[in-house]
Short mmCIF file of N, CA and C in Angstrom, two decimals:
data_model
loop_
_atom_site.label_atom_id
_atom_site.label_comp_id
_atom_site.label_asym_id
_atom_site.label_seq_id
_atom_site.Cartn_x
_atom_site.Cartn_y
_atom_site.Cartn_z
N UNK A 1 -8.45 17.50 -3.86
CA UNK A 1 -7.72 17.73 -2.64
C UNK A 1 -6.32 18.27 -2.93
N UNK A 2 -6.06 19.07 -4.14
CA UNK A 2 -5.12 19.05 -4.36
C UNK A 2 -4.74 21.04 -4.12
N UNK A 3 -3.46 21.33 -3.87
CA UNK A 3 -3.60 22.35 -2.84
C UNK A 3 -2.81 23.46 -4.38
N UNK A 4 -3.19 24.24 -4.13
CA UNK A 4 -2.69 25.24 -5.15
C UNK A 4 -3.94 25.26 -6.79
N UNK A 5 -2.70 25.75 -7.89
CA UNK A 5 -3.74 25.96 -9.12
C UNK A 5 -2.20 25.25 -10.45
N UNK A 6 -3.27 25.23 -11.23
CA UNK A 6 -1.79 24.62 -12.52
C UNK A 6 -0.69 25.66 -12.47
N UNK A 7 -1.07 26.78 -12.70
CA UNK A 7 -0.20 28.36 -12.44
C UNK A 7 1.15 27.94 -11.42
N UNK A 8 1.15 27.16 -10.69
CA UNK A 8 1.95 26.86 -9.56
C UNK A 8 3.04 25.63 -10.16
N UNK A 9 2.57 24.76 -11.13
CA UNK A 9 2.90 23.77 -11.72
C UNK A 9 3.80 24.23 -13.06
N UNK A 10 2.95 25.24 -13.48
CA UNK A 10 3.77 25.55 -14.93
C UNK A 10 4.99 26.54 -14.22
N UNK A 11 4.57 27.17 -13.54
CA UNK A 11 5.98 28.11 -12.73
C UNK A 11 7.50 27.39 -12.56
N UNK A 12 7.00 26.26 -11.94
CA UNK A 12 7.64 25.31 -11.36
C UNK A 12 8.16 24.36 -12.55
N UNK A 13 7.92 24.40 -13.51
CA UNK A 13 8.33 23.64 -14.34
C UNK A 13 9.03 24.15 -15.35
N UNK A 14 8.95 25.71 -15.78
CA UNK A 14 9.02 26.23 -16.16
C UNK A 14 10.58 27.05 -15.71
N UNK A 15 10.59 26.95 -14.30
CA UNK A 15 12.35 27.29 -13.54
C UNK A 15 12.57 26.27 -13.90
N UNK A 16 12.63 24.62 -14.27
CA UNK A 16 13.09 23.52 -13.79
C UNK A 16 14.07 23.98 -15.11
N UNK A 17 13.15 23.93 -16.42
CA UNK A 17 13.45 23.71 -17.63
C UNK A 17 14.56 25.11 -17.84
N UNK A 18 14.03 26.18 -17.48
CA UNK A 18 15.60 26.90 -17.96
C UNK A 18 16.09 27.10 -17.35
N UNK A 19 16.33 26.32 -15.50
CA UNK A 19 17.63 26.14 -15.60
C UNK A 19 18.61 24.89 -15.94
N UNK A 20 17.94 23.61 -16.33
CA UNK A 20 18.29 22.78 -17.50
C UNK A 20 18.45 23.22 -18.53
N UNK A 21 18.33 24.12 -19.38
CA UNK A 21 18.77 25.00 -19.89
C UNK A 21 19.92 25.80 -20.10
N UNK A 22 20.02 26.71 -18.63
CA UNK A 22 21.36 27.02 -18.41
C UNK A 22 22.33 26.55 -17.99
N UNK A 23 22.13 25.22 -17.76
CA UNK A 23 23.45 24.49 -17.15
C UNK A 23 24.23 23.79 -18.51
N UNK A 24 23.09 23.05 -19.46
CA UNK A 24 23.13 22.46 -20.40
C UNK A 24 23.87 22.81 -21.68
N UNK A 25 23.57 24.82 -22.11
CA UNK A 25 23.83 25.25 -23.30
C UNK A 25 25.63 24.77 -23.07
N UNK A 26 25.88 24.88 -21.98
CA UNK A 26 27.72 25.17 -22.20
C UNK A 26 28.24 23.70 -22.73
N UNK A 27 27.86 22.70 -22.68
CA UNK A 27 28.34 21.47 -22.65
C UNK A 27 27.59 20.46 -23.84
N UNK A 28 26.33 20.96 -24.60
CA UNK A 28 25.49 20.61 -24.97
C UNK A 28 25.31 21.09 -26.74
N UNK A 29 25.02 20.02 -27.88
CA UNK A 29 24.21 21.06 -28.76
C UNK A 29 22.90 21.72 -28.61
N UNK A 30 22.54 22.81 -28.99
CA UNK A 30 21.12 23.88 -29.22
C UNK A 30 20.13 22.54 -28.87
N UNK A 31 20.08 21.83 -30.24
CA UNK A 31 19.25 20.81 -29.93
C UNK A 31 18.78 19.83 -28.89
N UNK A 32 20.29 19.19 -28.10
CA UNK A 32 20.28 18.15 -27.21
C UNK A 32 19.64 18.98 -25.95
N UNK A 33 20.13 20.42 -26.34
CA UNK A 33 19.84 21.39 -24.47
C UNK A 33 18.12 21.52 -24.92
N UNK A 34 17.09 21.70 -25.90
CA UNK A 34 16.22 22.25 -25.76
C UNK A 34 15.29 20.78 -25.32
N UNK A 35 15.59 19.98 -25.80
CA UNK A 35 15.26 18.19 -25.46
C UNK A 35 15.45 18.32 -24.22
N UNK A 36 16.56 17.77 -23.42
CA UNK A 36 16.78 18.05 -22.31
C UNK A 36 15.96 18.91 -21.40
N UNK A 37 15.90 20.38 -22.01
CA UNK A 37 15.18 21.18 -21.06
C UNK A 37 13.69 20.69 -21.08
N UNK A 38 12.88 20.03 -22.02
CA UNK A 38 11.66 20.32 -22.51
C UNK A 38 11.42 18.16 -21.72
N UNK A 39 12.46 17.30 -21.26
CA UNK A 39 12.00 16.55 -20.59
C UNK A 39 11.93 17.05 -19.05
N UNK A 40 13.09 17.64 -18.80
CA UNK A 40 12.92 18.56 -17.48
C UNK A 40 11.73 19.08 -16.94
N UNK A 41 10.94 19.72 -18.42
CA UNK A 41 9.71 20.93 -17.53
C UNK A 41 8.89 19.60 -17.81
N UNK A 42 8.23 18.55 -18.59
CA UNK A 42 7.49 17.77 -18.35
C UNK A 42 7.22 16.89 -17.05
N UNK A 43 8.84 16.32 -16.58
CA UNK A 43 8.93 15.43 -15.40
C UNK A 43 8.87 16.43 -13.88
N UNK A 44 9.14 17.43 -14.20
CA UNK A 44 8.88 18.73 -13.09
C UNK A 44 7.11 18.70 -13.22
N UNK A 45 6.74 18.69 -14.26
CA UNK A 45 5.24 19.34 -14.40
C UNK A 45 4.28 18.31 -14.01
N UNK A 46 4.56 17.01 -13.99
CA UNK A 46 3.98 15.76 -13.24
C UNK A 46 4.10 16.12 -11.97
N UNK A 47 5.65 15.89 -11.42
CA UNK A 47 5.80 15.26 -10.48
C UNK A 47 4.82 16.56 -9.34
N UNK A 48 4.91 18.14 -9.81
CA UNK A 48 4.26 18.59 -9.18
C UNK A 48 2.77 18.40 -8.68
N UNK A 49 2.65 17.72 -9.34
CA UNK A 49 0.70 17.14 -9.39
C UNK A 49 0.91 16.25 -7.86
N UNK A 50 1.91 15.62 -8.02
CA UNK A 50 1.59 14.52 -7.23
C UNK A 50 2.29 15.10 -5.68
N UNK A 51 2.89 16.34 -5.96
CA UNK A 51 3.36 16.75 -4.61
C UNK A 51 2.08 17.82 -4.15
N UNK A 52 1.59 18.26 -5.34
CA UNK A 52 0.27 18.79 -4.80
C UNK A 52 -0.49 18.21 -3.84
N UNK A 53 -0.98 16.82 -4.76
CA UNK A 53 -2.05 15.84 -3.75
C UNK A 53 -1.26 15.42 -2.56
N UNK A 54 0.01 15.30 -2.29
CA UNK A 54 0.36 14.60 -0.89
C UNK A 54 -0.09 16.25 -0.09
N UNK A 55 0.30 16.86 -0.35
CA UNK A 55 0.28 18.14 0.69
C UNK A 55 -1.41 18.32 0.75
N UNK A 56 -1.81 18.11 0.04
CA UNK A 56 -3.65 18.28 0.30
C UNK A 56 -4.03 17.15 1.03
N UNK A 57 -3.74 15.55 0.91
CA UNK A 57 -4.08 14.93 1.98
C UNK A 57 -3.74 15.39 3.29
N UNK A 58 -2.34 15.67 3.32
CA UNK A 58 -2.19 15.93 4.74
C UNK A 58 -2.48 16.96 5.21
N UNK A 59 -2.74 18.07 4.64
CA UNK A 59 -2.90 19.70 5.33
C UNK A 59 -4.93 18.85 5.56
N UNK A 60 -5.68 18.21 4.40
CA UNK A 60 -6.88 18.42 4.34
C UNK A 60 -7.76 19.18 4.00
N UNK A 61 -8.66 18.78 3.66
CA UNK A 61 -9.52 19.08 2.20
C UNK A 61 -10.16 20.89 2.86
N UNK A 62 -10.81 20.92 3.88
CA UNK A 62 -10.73 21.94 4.67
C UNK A 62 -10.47 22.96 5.00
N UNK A 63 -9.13 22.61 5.59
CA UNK A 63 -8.15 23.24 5.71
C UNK A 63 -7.73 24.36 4.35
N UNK A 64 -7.78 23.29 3.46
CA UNK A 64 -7.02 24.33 1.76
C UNK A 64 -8.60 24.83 1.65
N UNK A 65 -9.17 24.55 2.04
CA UNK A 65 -10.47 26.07 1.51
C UNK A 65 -10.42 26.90 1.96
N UNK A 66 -9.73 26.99 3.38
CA UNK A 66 -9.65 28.06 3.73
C UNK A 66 -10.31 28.39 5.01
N UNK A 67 -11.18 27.65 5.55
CA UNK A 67 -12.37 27.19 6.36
C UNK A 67 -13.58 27.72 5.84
N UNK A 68 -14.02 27.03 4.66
CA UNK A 68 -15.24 27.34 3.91
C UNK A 68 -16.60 26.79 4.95
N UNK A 69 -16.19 25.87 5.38
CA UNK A 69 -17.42 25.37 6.24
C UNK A 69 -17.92 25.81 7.29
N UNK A 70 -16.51 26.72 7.95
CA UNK A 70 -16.66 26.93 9.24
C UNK A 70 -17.24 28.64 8.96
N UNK A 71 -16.75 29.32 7.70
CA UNK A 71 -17.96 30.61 7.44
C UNK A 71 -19.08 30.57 7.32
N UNK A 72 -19.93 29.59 7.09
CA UNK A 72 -21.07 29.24 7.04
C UNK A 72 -21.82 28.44 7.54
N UNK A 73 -22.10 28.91 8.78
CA UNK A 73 -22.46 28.01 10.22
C UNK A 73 -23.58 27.53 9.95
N UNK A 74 -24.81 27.74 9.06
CA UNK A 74 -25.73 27.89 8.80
C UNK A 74 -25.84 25.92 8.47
N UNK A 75 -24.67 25.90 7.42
CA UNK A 75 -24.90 24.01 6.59
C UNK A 75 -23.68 23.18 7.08
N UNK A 76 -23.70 23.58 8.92
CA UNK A 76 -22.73 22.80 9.52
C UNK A 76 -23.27 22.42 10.16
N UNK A 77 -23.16 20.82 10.21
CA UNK A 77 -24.14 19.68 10.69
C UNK A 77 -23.50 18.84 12.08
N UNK A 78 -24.22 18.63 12.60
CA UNK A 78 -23.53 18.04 13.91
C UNK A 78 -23.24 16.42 13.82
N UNK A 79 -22.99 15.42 12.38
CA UNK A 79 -22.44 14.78 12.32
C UNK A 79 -21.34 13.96 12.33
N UNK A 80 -20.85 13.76 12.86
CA UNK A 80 -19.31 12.81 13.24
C UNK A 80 -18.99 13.65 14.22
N UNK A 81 -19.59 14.73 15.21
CA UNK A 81 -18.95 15.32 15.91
C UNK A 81 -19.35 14.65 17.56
N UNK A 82 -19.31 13.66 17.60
CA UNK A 82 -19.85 12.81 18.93
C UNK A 82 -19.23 11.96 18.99
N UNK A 83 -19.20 11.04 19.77
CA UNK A 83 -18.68 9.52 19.87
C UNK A 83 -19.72 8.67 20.68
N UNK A 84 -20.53 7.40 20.41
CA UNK A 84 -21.65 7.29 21.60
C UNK A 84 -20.91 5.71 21.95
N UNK A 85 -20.59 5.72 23.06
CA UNK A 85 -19.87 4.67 23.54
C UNK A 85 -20.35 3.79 24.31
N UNK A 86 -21.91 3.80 24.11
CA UNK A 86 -22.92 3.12 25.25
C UNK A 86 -23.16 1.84 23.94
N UNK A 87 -23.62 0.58 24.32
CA UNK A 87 -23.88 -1.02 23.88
C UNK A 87 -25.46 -0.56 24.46
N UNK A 88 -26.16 -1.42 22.88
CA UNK A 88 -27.84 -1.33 22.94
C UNK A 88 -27.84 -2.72 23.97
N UNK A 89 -28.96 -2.74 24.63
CA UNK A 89 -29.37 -3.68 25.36
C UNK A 89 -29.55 -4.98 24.71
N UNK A 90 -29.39 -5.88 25.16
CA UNK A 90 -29.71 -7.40 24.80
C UNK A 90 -31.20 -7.47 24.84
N UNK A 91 -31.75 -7.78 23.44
CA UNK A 91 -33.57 -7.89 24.04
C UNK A 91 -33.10 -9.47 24.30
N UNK A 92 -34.71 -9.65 23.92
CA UNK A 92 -34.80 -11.43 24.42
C UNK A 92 -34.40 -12.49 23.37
N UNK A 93 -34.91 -11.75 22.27
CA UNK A 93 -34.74 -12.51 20.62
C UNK A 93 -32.94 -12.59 20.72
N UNK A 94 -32.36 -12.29 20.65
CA UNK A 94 -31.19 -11.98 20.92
C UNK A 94 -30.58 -13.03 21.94
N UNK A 95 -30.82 -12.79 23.05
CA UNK A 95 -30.43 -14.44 23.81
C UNK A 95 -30.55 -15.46 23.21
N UNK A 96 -32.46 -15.68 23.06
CA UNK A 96 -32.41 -17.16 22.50
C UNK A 96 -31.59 -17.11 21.04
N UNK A 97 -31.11 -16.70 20.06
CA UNK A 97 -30.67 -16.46 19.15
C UNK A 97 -29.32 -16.93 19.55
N UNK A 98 -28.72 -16.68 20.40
CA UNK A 98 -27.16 -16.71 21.20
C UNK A 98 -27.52 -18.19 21.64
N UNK A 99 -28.50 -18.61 22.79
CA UNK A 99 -28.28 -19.95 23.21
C UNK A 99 -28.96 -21.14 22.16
N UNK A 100 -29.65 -20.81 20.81
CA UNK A 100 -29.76 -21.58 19.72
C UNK A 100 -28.46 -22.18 19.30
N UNK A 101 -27.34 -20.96 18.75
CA UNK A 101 -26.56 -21.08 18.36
C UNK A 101 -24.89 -22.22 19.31
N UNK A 102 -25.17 -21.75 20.05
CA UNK A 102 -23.94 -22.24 21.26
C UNK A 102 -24.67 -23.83 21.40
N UNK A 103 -25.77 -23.71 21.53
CA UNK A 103 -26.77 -25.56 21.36
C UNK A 103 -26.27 -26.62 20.36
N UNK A 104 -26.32 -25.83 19.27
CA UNK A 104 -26.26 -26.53 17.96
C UNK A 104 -24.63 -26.91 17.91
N UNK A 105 -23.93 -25.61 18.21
CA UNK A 105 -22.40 -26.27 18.32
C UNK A 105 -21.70 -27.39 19.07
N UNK A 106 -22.33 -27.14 19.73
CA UNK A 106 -22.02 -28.77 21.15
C UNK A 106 -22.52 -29.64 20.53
N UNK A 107 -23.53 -30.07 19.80
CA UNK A 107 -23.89 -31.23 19.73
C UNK A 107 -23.49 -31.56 17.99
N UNK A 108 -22.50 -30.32 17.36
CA UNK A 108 -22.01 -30.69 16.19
C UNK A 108 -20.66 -31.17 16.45
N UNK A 109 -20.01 -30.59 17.74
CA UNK A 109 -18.77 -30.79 17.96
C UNK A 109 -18.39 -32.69 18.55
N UNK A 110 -19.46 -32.75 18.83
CA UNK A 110 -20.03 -34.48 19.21
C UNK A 110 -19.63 -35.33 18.49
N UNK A 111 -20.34 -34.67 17.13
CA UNK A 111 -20.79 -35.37 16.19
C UNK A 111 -19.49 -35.67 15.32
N UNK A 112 -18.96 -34.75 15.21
CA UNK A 112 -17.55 -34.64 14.38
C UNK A 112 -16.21 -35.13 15.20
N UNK A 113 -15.29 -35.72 14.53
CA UNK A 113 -13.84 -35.89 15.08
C UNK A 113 -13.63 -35.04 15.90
N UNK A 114 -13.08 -35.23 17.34
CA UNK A 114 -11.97 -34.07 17.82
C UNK A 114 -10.97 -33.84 16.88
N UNK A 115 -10.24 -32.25 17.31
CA UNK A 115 -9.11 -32.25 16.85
C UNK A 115 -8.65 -33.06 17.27
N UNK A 116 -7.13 -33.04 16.07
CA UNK A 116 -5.48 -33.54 16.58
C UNK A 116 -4.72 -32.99 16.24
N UNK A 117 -3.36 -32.78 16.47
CA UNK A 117 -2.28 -31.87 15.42
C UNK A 117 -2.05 -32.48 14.22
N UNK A 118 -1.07 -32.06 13.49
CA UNK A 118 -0.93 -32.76 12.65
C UNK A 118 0.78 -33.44 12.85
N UNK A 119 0.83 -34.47 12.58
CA UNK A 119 2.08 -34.94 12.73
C UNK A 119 2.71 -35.54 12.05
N UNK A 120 3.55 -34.32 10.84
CA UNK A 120 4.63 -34.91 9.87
C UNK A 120 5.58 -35.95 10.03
N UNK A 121 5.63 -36.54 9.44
CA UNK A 121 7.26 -37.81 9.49
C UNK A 121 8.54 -36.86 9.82
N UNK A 122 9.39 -37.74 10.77
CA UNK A 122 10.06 -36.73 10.79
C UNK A 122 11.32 -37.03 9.45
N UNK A 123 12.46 -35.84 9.77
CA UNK A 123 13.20 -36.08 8.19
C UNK A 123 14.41 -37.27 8.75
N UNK A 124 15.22 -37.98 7.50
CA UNK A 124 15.90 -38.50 7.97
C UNK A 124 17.58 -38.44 7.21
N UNK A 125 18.77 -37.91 7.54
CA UNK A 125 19.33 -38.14 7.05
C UNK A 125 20.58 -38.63 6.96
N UNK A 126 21.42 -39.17 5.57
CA UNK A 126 22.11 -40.04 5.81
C UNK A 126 23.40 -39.13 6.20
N UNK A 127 24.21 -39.87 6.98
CA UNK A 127 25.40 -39.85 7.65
C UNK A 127 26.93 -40.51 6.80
N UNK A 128 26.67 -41.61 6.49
CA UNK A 128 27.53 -42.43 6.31
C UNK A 128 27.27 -43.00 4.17
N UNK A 129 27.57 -41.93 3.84
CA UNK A 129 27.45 -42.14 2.45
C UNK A 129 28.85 -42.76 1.65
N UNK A 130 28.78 -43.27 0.74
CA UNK A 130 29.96 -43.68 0.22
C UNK A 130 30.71 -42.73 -0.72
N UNK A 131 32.01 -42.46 -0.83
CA UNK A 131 32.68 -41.55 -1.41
C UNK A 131 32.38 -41.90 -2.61
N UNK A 132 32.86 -43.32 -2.88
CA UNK A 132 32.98 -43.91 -4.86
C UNK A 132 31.62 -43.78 -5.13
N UNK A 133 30.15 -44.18 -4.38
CA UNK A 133 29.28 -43.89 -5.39
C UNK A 133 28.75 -42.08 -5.25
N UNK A 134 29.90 -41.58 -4.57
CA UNK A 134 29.25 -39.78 -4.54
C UNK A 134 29.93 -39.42 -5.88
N UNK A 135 30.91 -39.62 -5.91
CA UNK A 135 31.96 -39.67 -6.99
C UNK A 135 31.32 -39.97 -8.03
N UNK A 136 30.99 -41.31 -8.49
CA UNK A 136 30.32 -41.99 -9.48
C UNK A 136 28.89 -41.16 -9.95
N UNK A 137 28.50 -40.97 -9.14
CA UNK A 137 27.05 -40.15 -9.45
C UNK A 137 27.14 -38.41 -10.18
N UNK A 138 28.36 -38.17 -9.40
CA UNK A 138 28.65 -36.90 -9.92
C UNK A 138 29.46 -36.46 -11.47
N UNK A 139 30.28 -38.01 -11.38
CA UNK A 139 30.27 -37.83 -13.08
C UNK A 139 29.37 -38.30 -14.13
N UNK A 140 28.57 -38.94 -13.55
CA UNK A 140 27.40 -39.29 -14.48
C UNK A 140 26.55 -37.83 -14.65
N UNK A 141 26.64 -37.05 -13.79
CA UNK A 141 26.20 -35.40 -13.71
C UNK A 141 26.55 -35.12 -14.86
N UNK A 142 28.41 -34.75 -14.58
CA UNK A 142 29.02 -33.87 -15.30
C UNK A 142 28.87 -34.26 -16.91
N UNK A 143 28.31 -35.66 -16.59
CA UNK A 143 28.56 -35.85 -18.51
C UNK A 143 27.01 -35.96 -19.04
N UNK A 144 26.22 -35.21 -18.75
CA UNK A 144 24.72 -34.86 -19.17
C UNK A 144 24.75 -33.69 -19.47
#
């Protein structure tokens, strides 16, 4: 699904790198600029892959052929091209199947506990603490 050819990728990677290149030689050794340029055309030469495939999902697979399907009316199938919005009838098996089921639940729901919520303790806290043993506790902290 991916829209174009590598030709499009190496182009593109290929401007990236010399003009990393030309920005690079003035400020740069020979060496550090051809490094530089040569991570440039690699991370250009990925990232184009992946801007390929977003633009082919969204344009669609289709679409980038060109309308291959639609020149050849001949092996174009009238599948997914409907919507049928009509519900099959209820036979009979089907009811009793429905009032089996709804039977058995009533007389499991009997059988078993009702619900209840659940009801945590509530929290409780203190108000009225003593300074000397907050004190006291906290240097027993500090000296661990």
């Amino acid at each position: 699904m991916m829209i174009g050819t590598m030709r499009v990728n190496v182009i593109v990677a290929t401007l990236a790198g010399l003009f990393t290149f030309a920005l690079s030689i003035g400020n740069n050794l020979f060496l550090s600029t051809c490094l530089k340029s040569t991570y440039s055309f690699l991370i250009l030469f990925v990232l184009t892959f992946g801007f390929r495939w977003v633009l082919g999902v969204m344009i669609g697979a289709e679409h980038a052929a060109g309308g291959a399907s639609y020149a050849n009316p001949s092996t174009e199938s009238s599948i997914g091209q409907s919507l049928d919005m009509s519900t099959p009838d209820e036979d009979e098996e089907t009811r009793e199947l429905m009032k089996a089921n709804l039977g058995s639940n009533n007389s499991s729901l009997s059988n078993e506990m009702q619900f209840s919520p659940l009801n945590p303790p509530k929290l409780v806290t203190k108000n009225n603490l003593d300074p000397e043993q907050l004190a006291g506790a906290l240097r027993r902290m500090s000296e661990d």
